[in-house]
Coordinates of C-alpha atoms in Angstrom, one line a residue:
M1 CA -55.2 -154.8 -81.6
R2 CA -52.4 -152.6 -82.6
L3 CA -53.5 -150.6 -85.5
L4 CA -51.9 -147.9 -88.0
H5 CA -54.4 -145.0 -88.1
T6 CA -53.8 -143.0 -91.1
S7 CA -55.5 -140.2 -93.9
D8 CA -56.0 -138.0 -96.5
W9 CA -53.2 -139.3 -98.9
H10 CA -54.4 -136.9 -101.9
L11 CA -52.2 -138.7 -103.6
G12 CA -51.6 -136.8 -107.3
R13 CA -52.1 -133.6 -105.4
S14 CA -48.9 -130.4 -106.0
F15 CA -47.8 -128.1 -103.9
H16 CA -47.7 -124.7 -105.9
R17 CA -48.0 -126.8 -109.0
V18 CA -44.2 -128.4 -107.7
S19 CA -45.1 -132.1 -108.2
L20 CA -45.0 -133.9 -104.9
L21 CA -45.1 -137.9 -106.2
D22 CA -41.1 -138.2 -104.8
A23 CA -42.8 -136.9 -101.5
Q24 CA -46.0 -139.0 -101.0
R25 CA -44.2 -142.3 -102.8
A26 CA -41.6 -141.8 -99.4
F27 CA -44.7 -141.8 -97.6
L28 CA -46.5 -144.8 -98.8
D29 CA -42.3 -146.2 -97.3
H30 CA -42.0 -145.2 -94.4
L31 CA -45.5 -146.4 -94.2
V32 CA -45.5 -149.9 -94.9
A33 CA -42.4 -150.1 -93.4
T34 CA -43.9 -148.7 -90.4
A35 CA -46.7 -151.0 -90.7
Q36 CA -44.0 -153.9 -91.1
E37 CA -41.9 -152.4 -87.6
R38 CA -43.9 -152.0 -85.3
A39 CA -45.8 -155.7 -85.8
V40 CA -49.8 -153.3 -86.7
D41 CA -52.7 -155.8 -87.1
A42 CA -54.2 -153.8 -89.5
V43 CA -53.8 -150.4 -91.4
L44 CA -56.2 -148.0 -91.8
V45 CA -57.8 -144.7 -94.3
A46 CA -60.3 -142.8 -94.0
G47 CA -60.4 -141.4 -97.1
D48 CA -59.9 -138.5 -99.0
I49 CA -57.0 -141.9 -101.2
Y50 CA -57.1 -139.8 -104.3
D51 CA -56.9 -135.7 -104.6
R52 CA -59.5 -135.8 -107.1
A53 CA -61.4 -138.2 -108.4
V54 CA -59.8 -138.7 -112.2
P55 CA -56.7 -138.9 -110.5
S56 CA -53.2 -139.4 -112.3
L57 CA -51.4 -143.0 -113.7
A58 CA -48.9 -141.7 -111.2
A59 CA -51.3 -141.4 -108.6
V60 CA -52.9 -145.0 -109.1
E61 CA -49.6 -146.4 -109.8
M62 CA -48.1 -145.7 -106.4
F63 CA -51.7 -147.1 -104.6
D64 CA -51.4 -150.2 -105.8
H65 CA -48.0 -150.5 -105.8
A66 CA -48.4 -149.7 -102.2
L67 CA -51.3 -152.0 -101.4
H68 CA -49.7 -154.6 -103.2
R69 CA -46.7 -154.5 -100.2
L70 CA -48.8 -154.6 -97.6
A71 CA -51.1 -157.6 -99.1
E72 CA -47.5 -159.0 -98.9
H73 CA -46.7 -159.1 -95.9
G74 CA -50.5 -160.4 -94.8
I75 CA -51.4 -157.0 -93.3
P76 CA -55.0 -156.0 -94.2
T77 CA -56.3 -153.0 -94.7
V78 CA -59.6 -150.9 -94.3
M79 CA -59.9 -147.5 -97.0
I80 CA -63.2 -145.4 -97.5
S81 CA -63.4 -143.1 -99.9
G82 CA -63.4 -139.4 -99.1
N83 CA -65.2 -135.6 -100.5
H84 CA -62.1 -136.0 -103.3
D85 CA -61.9 -139.0 -104.0
S86 CA -65.0 -140.9 -106.3
A87 CA -66.6 -143.0 -104.2
R88 CA -67.8 -145.3 -107.7
R89 CA -64.7 -145.7 -109.6
L90 CA -62.3 -147.3 -106.1
G91 CA -64.5 -148.9 -105.3
V92 CA -64.3 -151.5 -107.9
G93 CA -63.3 -154.6 -108.2
S94 CA -63.9 -154.0 -103.9
K95 CA -65.4 -157.7 -103.7
L96 CA -61.6 -158.4 -105.2
M97 CA -59.7 -156.8 -103.5
G98 CA -61.0 -158.2 -100.0
R99 CA -59.9 -161.8 -100.5
A100 CA -55.7 -160.4 -100.4
G101 CA -57.6 -158.5 -97.2
V102 CA -57.3 -155.7 -99.3
H103 CA -61.0 -153.9 -98.0
L104 CA -62.3 -150.6 -99.9
R105 CA -65.9 -149.1 -98.1
T106 CA -67.5 -147.1 -100.6
D107 CA -70.7 -147.8 -100.4
P108 CA -73.1 -145.9 -97.4
E109 CA -75.7 -148.9 -97.9
E110 CA -72.8 -151.4 -97.0
C111 CA -71.8 -149.3 -93.5
G112 CA -73.2 -151.9 -91.4
T113 CA -71.5 -154.6 -92.6
P114 CA -67.6 -154.7 -90.8
V115 CA -64.6 -156.4 -91.4
L116 CA -64.1 -158.1 -89.1
L117 CA -60.2 -158.5 -88.0
P118 CA -59.3 -161.5 -86.0
D119 CA -57.2 -161.3 -82.2
G120 CA -54.4 -163.5 -82.2
D121 CA -54.1 -163.4 -79.0
G122 CA -57.9 -165.0 -78.5
H123 CA -60.0 -161.6 -77.2
G124 CA -62.3 -161.6 -80.0
E125 CA -62.6 -160.5 -83.5
V126 CA -62.6 -156.6 -83.8
A127 CA -65.4 -154.5 -86.1
V128 CA -64.2 -152.5 -88.4
Y129 CA -67.0 -150.6 -90.2
G130 CA -66.3 -148.6 -93.5
V131 CA -68.9 -144.6 -93.3
P132 CA -67.6 -142.7 -96.5
Y133 CA -67.8 -139.3 -97.0
L134 CA -71.7 -139.1 -97.3
E135 CA -73.0 -136.3 -99.2
P136 CA -76.4 -136.0 -97.6
S137 CA -78.5 -134.5 -100.5
L138 CA -77.2 -137.6 -102.5
V139 CA -78.1 -140.4 -99.5
R140 CA -80.4 -139.1 -96.9
H141 CA -83.4 -141.4 -99.2
A142 CA -80.3 -144.4 -98.9
L143 CA -80.2 -143.9 -95.1
G144 CA -83.1 -143.3 -94.4
A145 CA -82.1 -139.7 -93.1
G146 CA -85.2 -137.7 -92.2
T147 CA -83.5 -134.2 -93.4
G148 CA -80.5 -133.3 -95.9
S149 CA -77.8 -132.5 -92.7
H150 CA -74.1 -133.7 -92.5
T151 CA -75.7 -134.4 -89.0
A152 CA -78.3 -136.4 -90.3
V153 CA -77.4 -139.0 -92.4
L154 CA -74.2 -139.8 -90.3
R155 CA -76.3 -140.6 -87.4
A156 CA -78.3 -142.9 -89.5
A157 CA -75.0 -144.6 -91.0
M158 CA -74.5 -144.5 -87.3
D159 CA -77.2 -146.1 -85.7
R160 CA -77.0 -148.8 -89.5
V161 CA -73.5 -149.6 -87.3
R162 CA -74.4 -149.8 -83.9
A163 CA -77.9 -151.8 -85.0
D164 CA -74.0 -155.2 -86.4
L165 CA -72.8 -153.9 -83.5
A166 CA -75.6 -155.3 -81.3
T167 CA -75.8 -158.6 -83.1
R168 CA -72.4 -159.3 -82.3
P169 CA -70.5 -161.5 -79.3
A170 CA -71.4 -159.9 -75.7
G171 CA -67.1 -157.8 -75.5
T172 CA -66.8 -157.4 -79.5
R173 CA -64.5 -154.3 -79.7
S174 CA -65.2 -152.2 -82.6
V175 CA -64.0 -149.4 -84.3
V176 CA -66.0 -147.2 -87.8
L177 CA -63.5 -145.0 -89.8
A178 CA -65.5 -141.5 -91.1
H179 CA -65.4 -139.0 -93.6
A180 CA -66.6 -135.3 -91.8
F181 CA -66.2 -132.2 -90.5
V182 CA -66.7 -132.7 -86.9
T183 CA -67.4 -130.2 -84.0
G184 CA -64.7 -129.1 -82.3
G185 CA -61.9 -129.3 -85.0
E186 CA -59.5 -127.7 -86.6
V187 CA -59.1 -126.1 -90.3
S188 CA -56.7 -125.3 -93.0
D189 CA -56.5 -124.4 -96.1
S190 CA -56.7 -126.3 -98.1
E191 CA -60.0 -129.1 -96.8
R192 CA -62.3 -128.4 -100.1
D193 CA -64.5 -127.2 -98.5
I194 CA -67.8 -128.8 -97.8
T195 CA -70.2 -126.4 -95.5
V196 CA -72.2 -124.7 -98.8
G197 CA -76.2 -125.3 -98.7
G198 CA -75.9 -125.8 -94.4
V199 CA -74.0 -125.7 -91.4
A200 CA -70.9 -128.9 -92.0
S201 CA -69.9 -129.9 -89.2
V202 CA -71.6 -132.8 -87.0
P203 CA -71.0 -133.5 -83.4
A204 CA -68.7 -136.2 -82.0
S205 CA -71.6 -138.0 -79.8
V206 CA -72.1 -139.1 -83.4
F207 CA -69.8 -141.9 -82.3
D208 CA -71.4 -143.1 -79.2
G209 CA -71.4 -146.5 -78.9
V210 CA -67.8 -147.6 -81.2
D211 CA -64.7 -148.3 -79.3
Y212 CA -62.5 -146.2 -81.7
A213 CA -63.1 -143.2 -84.7
A214 CA -60.8 -142.8 -87.1
L215 CA -61.4 -139.5 -88.7
G216 CA -60.3 -138.0 -92.8
H217 CA -60.7 -135.2 -94.3
L218 CA -58.8 -132.6 -91.8
H219 CA -55.6 -131.9 -92.3
N220 CA -54.4 -131.4 -88.8
C221 CA -53.7 -133.5 -86.1
Q222 CA -55.8 -133.6 -83.4
T223 CA -57.9 -135.7 -81.0
L224 CA -61.4 -134.5 -80.2
T225 CA -61.9 -137.6 -78.0
E226 CA -59.1 -140.6 -76.6
R227 CA -61.6 -142.8 -78.8
V228 CA -62.0 -139.7 -81.7
R229 CA -59.2 -138.6 -83.8
Y230 CA -57.8 -137.2 -86.3
C231 CA -54.7 -137.9 -87.7
G232 CA -54.5 -136.1 -90.1
T233 CA -52.2 -135.7 -94.1
P234 CA -48.9 -137.0 -94.2
I235 CA -47.3 -134.0 -95.8
A236 CA -48.2 -130.9 -96.5
Y237 CA -50.3 -129.3 -98.0
S238 CA -50.8 -125.5 -97.5
F239 CA -48.5 -122.6 -95.3
S240 CA -50.9 -122.3 -93.2
E241 CA -49.6 -126.3 -91.8
A242 CA -46.4 -124.4 -91.1
G243 CA -45.4 -125.7 -88.1
H244 CA -47.7 -128.9 -87.4
P245 CA -45.4 -131.6 -87.8
K246 CA -47.7 -134.6 -90.1
S247 CA -48.5 -138.0 -88.3
M248 CA -50.2 -141.4 -88.6
W249 CA -51.8 -142.9 -85.7
L250 CA -50.5 -145.8 -84.0
I251 CA -53.6 -147.4 -81.7
D252 CA -53.5 -150.4 -79.0
L253 CA -57.3 -151.5 -78.6
G254 CA -57.0 -153.4 -75.2
P255 CA -59.3 -157.4 -74.5
G256 CA -61.9 -154.5 -72.7
G257 CA -61.6 -151.6 -75.7
E258 CA -59.7 -149.7 -74.3
V259 CA -57.8 -147.3 -75.9
A260 CA -53.4 -146.5 -76.2
A261 CA -52.2 -143.7 -78.6
E262 CA -49.0 -143.6 -80.2
R263 CA -48.0 -139.7 -82.5
L264 CA -45.7 -141.4 -85.3
H265 CA -44.6 -139.3 -86.9
C266 CA -44.6 -139.4 -91.0
P267 CA -40.8 -137.8 -93.3
V268 CA -40.6 -134.3 -94.4
P269 CA -40.3 -133.6 -97.2
R270 CA -39.0 -130.3 -97.1
P271 CA -40.3 -127.5 -94.3
L272 CA -42.5 -125.0 -94.6
A273 CA -41.3 -120.9 -94.4
R274 CA -44.1 -117.9 -94.4
L275 CA -41.7 -115.2 -94.0
R276 CA -42.9 -111.3 -93.6
G277 CA -41.4 -107.7 -93.6
T278 CA -40.4 -105.2 -96.8
L279 CA -38.7 -106.7 -99.7
E280 CA -34.7 -105.7 -98.2
E281 CA -35.7 -107.1 -94.8
L282 CA -36.2 -110.4 -95.9
L283 CA -33.4 -110.2 -99.4
E284 CA -30.8 -109.0 -95.4
D285 CA -31.9 -110.6 -92.5
P286 CA -29.5 -113.2 -92.0
A287 CA -32.0 -115.2 -89.4
H288 CA -33.2 -115.6 -93.3
E289 CA -30.6 -117.8 -93.7
R290 CA -31.4 -121.3 -92.2
H291 CA -35.2 -121.3 -94.5
A292 CA -32.5 -121.2 -98.3
A293 CA -34.1 -124.7 -98.0
S294 CA -37.2 -124.0 -97.5
W295 CA -40.7 -124.1 -99.4
V296 CA -40.6 -119.9 -98.4
E297 CA -44.5 -118.0 -98.7
A298 CA -43.1 -114.8 -98.2
T299 CA -45.3 -111.7 -97.9
L300 CA -44.7 -108.0 -99.4
T301 CA -45.0 -105.0 -96.4
D302 CA -43.6 -102.5 -98.1
A303 CA -45.6 -99.6 -99.6
A304 CA -45.1 -100.3 -103.2
R305 CA -45.0 -102.8 -104.8
P306 CA -41.4 -103.6 -105.4
H307 CA -39.5 -104.0 -108.6
D308 CA -39.5 -107.6 -109.4
P309 CA -39.8 -109.7 -106.5
M310 CA -40.3 -112.5 -107.1
A311 CA -36.5 -113.4 -109.4
R312 CA -34.8 -111.2 -106.7
L313 CA -36.1 -113.2 -103.8
G314 CA -35.6 -116.6 -105.6
K315 CA -32.1 -115.7 -105.3
R316 CA -32.3 -116.1 -101.4
F317 CA -34.6 -118.8 -101.5
P318 CA -33.9 -120.9 -104.1
H319 CA -37.3 -123.2 -103.5
L320 CA -39.7 -119.7 -102.7
V321 CA -43.5 -120.6 -104.4
S322 CA -46.0 -118.1 -102.7
L323 CA -45.9 -114.3 -103.0
V324 CA -48.5 -112.1 -101.2
F325 CA -48.9 -108.7 -101.1
E326 CA -49.9 -106.7 -98.2
P327 CA -48.4 -102.6 -97.3
E328 CA -49.2 -102.1 -94.1
R329 CA -50.6 -98.7 -94.7
E330 CA -53.7 -97.0 -93.2
E331 CA -56.3 -99.4 -95.1
T332 CA -59.8 -97.9 -95.8
D333 CA -62.7 -100.9 -96.2
D334 CA -61.9 -99.5 -100.1
A335 CA -57.8 -100.2 -100.1
R336 CA -57.6 -103.5 -98.7
S337 CA -57.0 -106.2 -100.9
Y338 CA -59.4 -108.2 -103.0
A339 CA -58.4 -110.8 -100.2
V340 CA -58.9 -109.9 -97.0
R341 CA -62.1 -108.1 -98.0
L342 CA -63.5 -111.7 -98.6
K343 CA -61.8 -113.4 -95.6
G344 CA -63.5 -116.0 -94.3
R345 CA -66.8 -115.0 -96.1
T346 CA -68.5 -117.6 -97.9
D347 CA -69.7 -118.6 -101.1
R348 CA -73.0 -118.2 -101.0
Q349 CA -72.5 -114.6 -98.7
I350 CA -70.1 -113.4 -101.4
A351 CA -73.0 -114.2 -104.7
E352 CA -75.2 -111.6 -102.5
D353 CA -72.9 -108.8 -102.3
F354 CA -71.8 -109.3 -105.8
V355 CA -75.6 -108.3 -106.5
G356 CA -76.0 -105.7 -104.0
H357 CA -72.6 -104.4 -105.6
V358 CA -73.9 -104.4 -109.5
R359 CA -77.1 -102.6 -108.4
P360 CA -76.3 -100.2 -105.9
G361 CA -78.7 -99.7 -103.2
R362 CA -80.2 -102.3 -103.3
A363 CA -79.1 -106.3 -102.0
A364 CA -80.1 -109.5 -103.1
E365 CA -84.0 -110.3 -102.7
P366 CA -85.0 -113.2 -100.9
E367 CA -86.1 -115.5 -104.1
E368 CA -82.4 -114.3 -105.5
R369 CA -80.3 -115.3 -102.5
A370 CA -82.6 -118.7 -102.5
M371 CA -81.8 -119.3 -106.3
L372 CA -78.0 -118.5 -105.8
G373 CA -77.9 -121.0 -102.6
Q374 CA -79.7 -123.8 -104.9
A375 CA -77.2 -123.1 -107.6
L376 CA -74.4 -123.3 -105.9
E377 CA -75.0 -126.1 -104.5
A378 CA -76.1 -128.2 -107.4
A379 CA -72.3 -127.2 -108.1
R380 CA -70.9 -127.7 -105.6
V381 CA -72.5 -131.7 -105.3
A382 CA -72.0 -132.0 -109.2
E383 CA -68.1 -131.1 -108.3
S384 CA -68.8 -134.2 -105.5
E385 CA -70.0 -136.6 -107.8
Q386 CA -69.3 -136.6 -110.8
D387 CA -70.5 -140.5 -111.2
E388 CA -73.8 -139.2 -111.9
P389 CA -76.6 -136.5 -112.1
A390 CA -77.2 -133.7 -109.9
A391 CA -79.1 -131.9 -110.5
T392 CA -82.3 -131.7 -112.8
P393 CA -81.0 -130.8 -116.3
R394 CA -83.3 -127.4 -115.4
T395 CA -80.4 -126.6 -112.7
V396 CA -77.3 -128.4 -114.5
P397 CA -77.5 -125.2 -116.6
A398 CA -77.0 -122.7 -113.2
A399 CA -75.1 -124.5 -111.3
R400 CA -72.9 -124.8 -114.4
S401 CA -72.6 -120.9 -114.2
A402 CA -72.7 -120.6 -111.0
A403 CA -69.5 -123.1 -110.7
A404 CA -67.9 -121.5 -113.7
G405 CA -67.9 -117.6 -111.7
H406 CA -66.5 -118.8 -108.4
R407 CA -63.2 -120.3 -111.1
A408 CA -63.0 -116.8 -112.3
A409 CA -62.5 -115.2 -109.0
P410 CA -59.4 -113.3 -108.6
E411 CA -56.9 -115.8 -106.9
G412 CA -56.7 -114.7 -103.1
A413 CA -60.3 -115.0 -103.7
R414 CA -60.4 -119.1 -104.1

């Protein structure tokens, strides 16, 4: 059984305000062509199909066109919703679409109901289970999870998968699609944070008992174990992904569940370049000539901010999209940039530090820290599930206030 594992399309997303619609369209053409050329038995899409809960019309049309082409070629597709998707919107019409071979799995309570793919070589069916992104506070009761942690809800979902698999004929091969942050995975700057309110990472051992786990959420292609892999995004969505080739996994699942994986590279719309130095160095160094056609992030190290750097650099690098100032000088804690001081800190830590900043000599008290945590958690849940209220009426104003304060932070803090 040959499977093509992809995820995190983020249709509709831009790159530093530059539209990526043409690049995403080229990727989907590449996906369909690859599925045909490599005689793929099914395409697996492990979440974050869209970049936002209410996608643009152009993004929806691209999605629709790609699925029609796969269906016309008789290639089944199994997809799950990610933390960027609206599970309810994405799941509309799923039963009708299933008749055409497009299987959408967006309801957490249906994670134990597989898509059964027939094997033309007579090795029995392959059971493909879809575990959509699980927001702990929204699904813990429905799944019967003991606690509201990411690990608990994913374990509960996988218990349903293993329970169903136990009822299948002996030797039935199994595949799970999941959208989660699995321990050991390497993060990038372009994933939406899912860590507020508790540890978001889950151990790879939760997928024990299945032949292959096709993961989505982390944007870099990586192998956690032979049977647990991320394919990453098909296009780079941040400069932190520079130097990371974009790809899909071609998985051959043998008669006994053996896994053979081949990494297939995706087309590159435009290379990324991160350049650092003084303005004059970036303008004059001949070594940078090869980046003239790249999307460029320039970090200026001049002691004083130069005059009109964006326009001057733009003449040499027409696709300059990001300009960062990091003067190379001896720095004290007070002299460091706001972005540097906040690097690596969570939203909750930033909020607690702010309380101490505006109230010198008196840090946030335990009750205040608890309230900040609740407000941030409510804001994140409301953002991740926009189709239903994520907080009681008493906490919604606080959540909106926290969210508004976060959005108003300086650009470098985001």
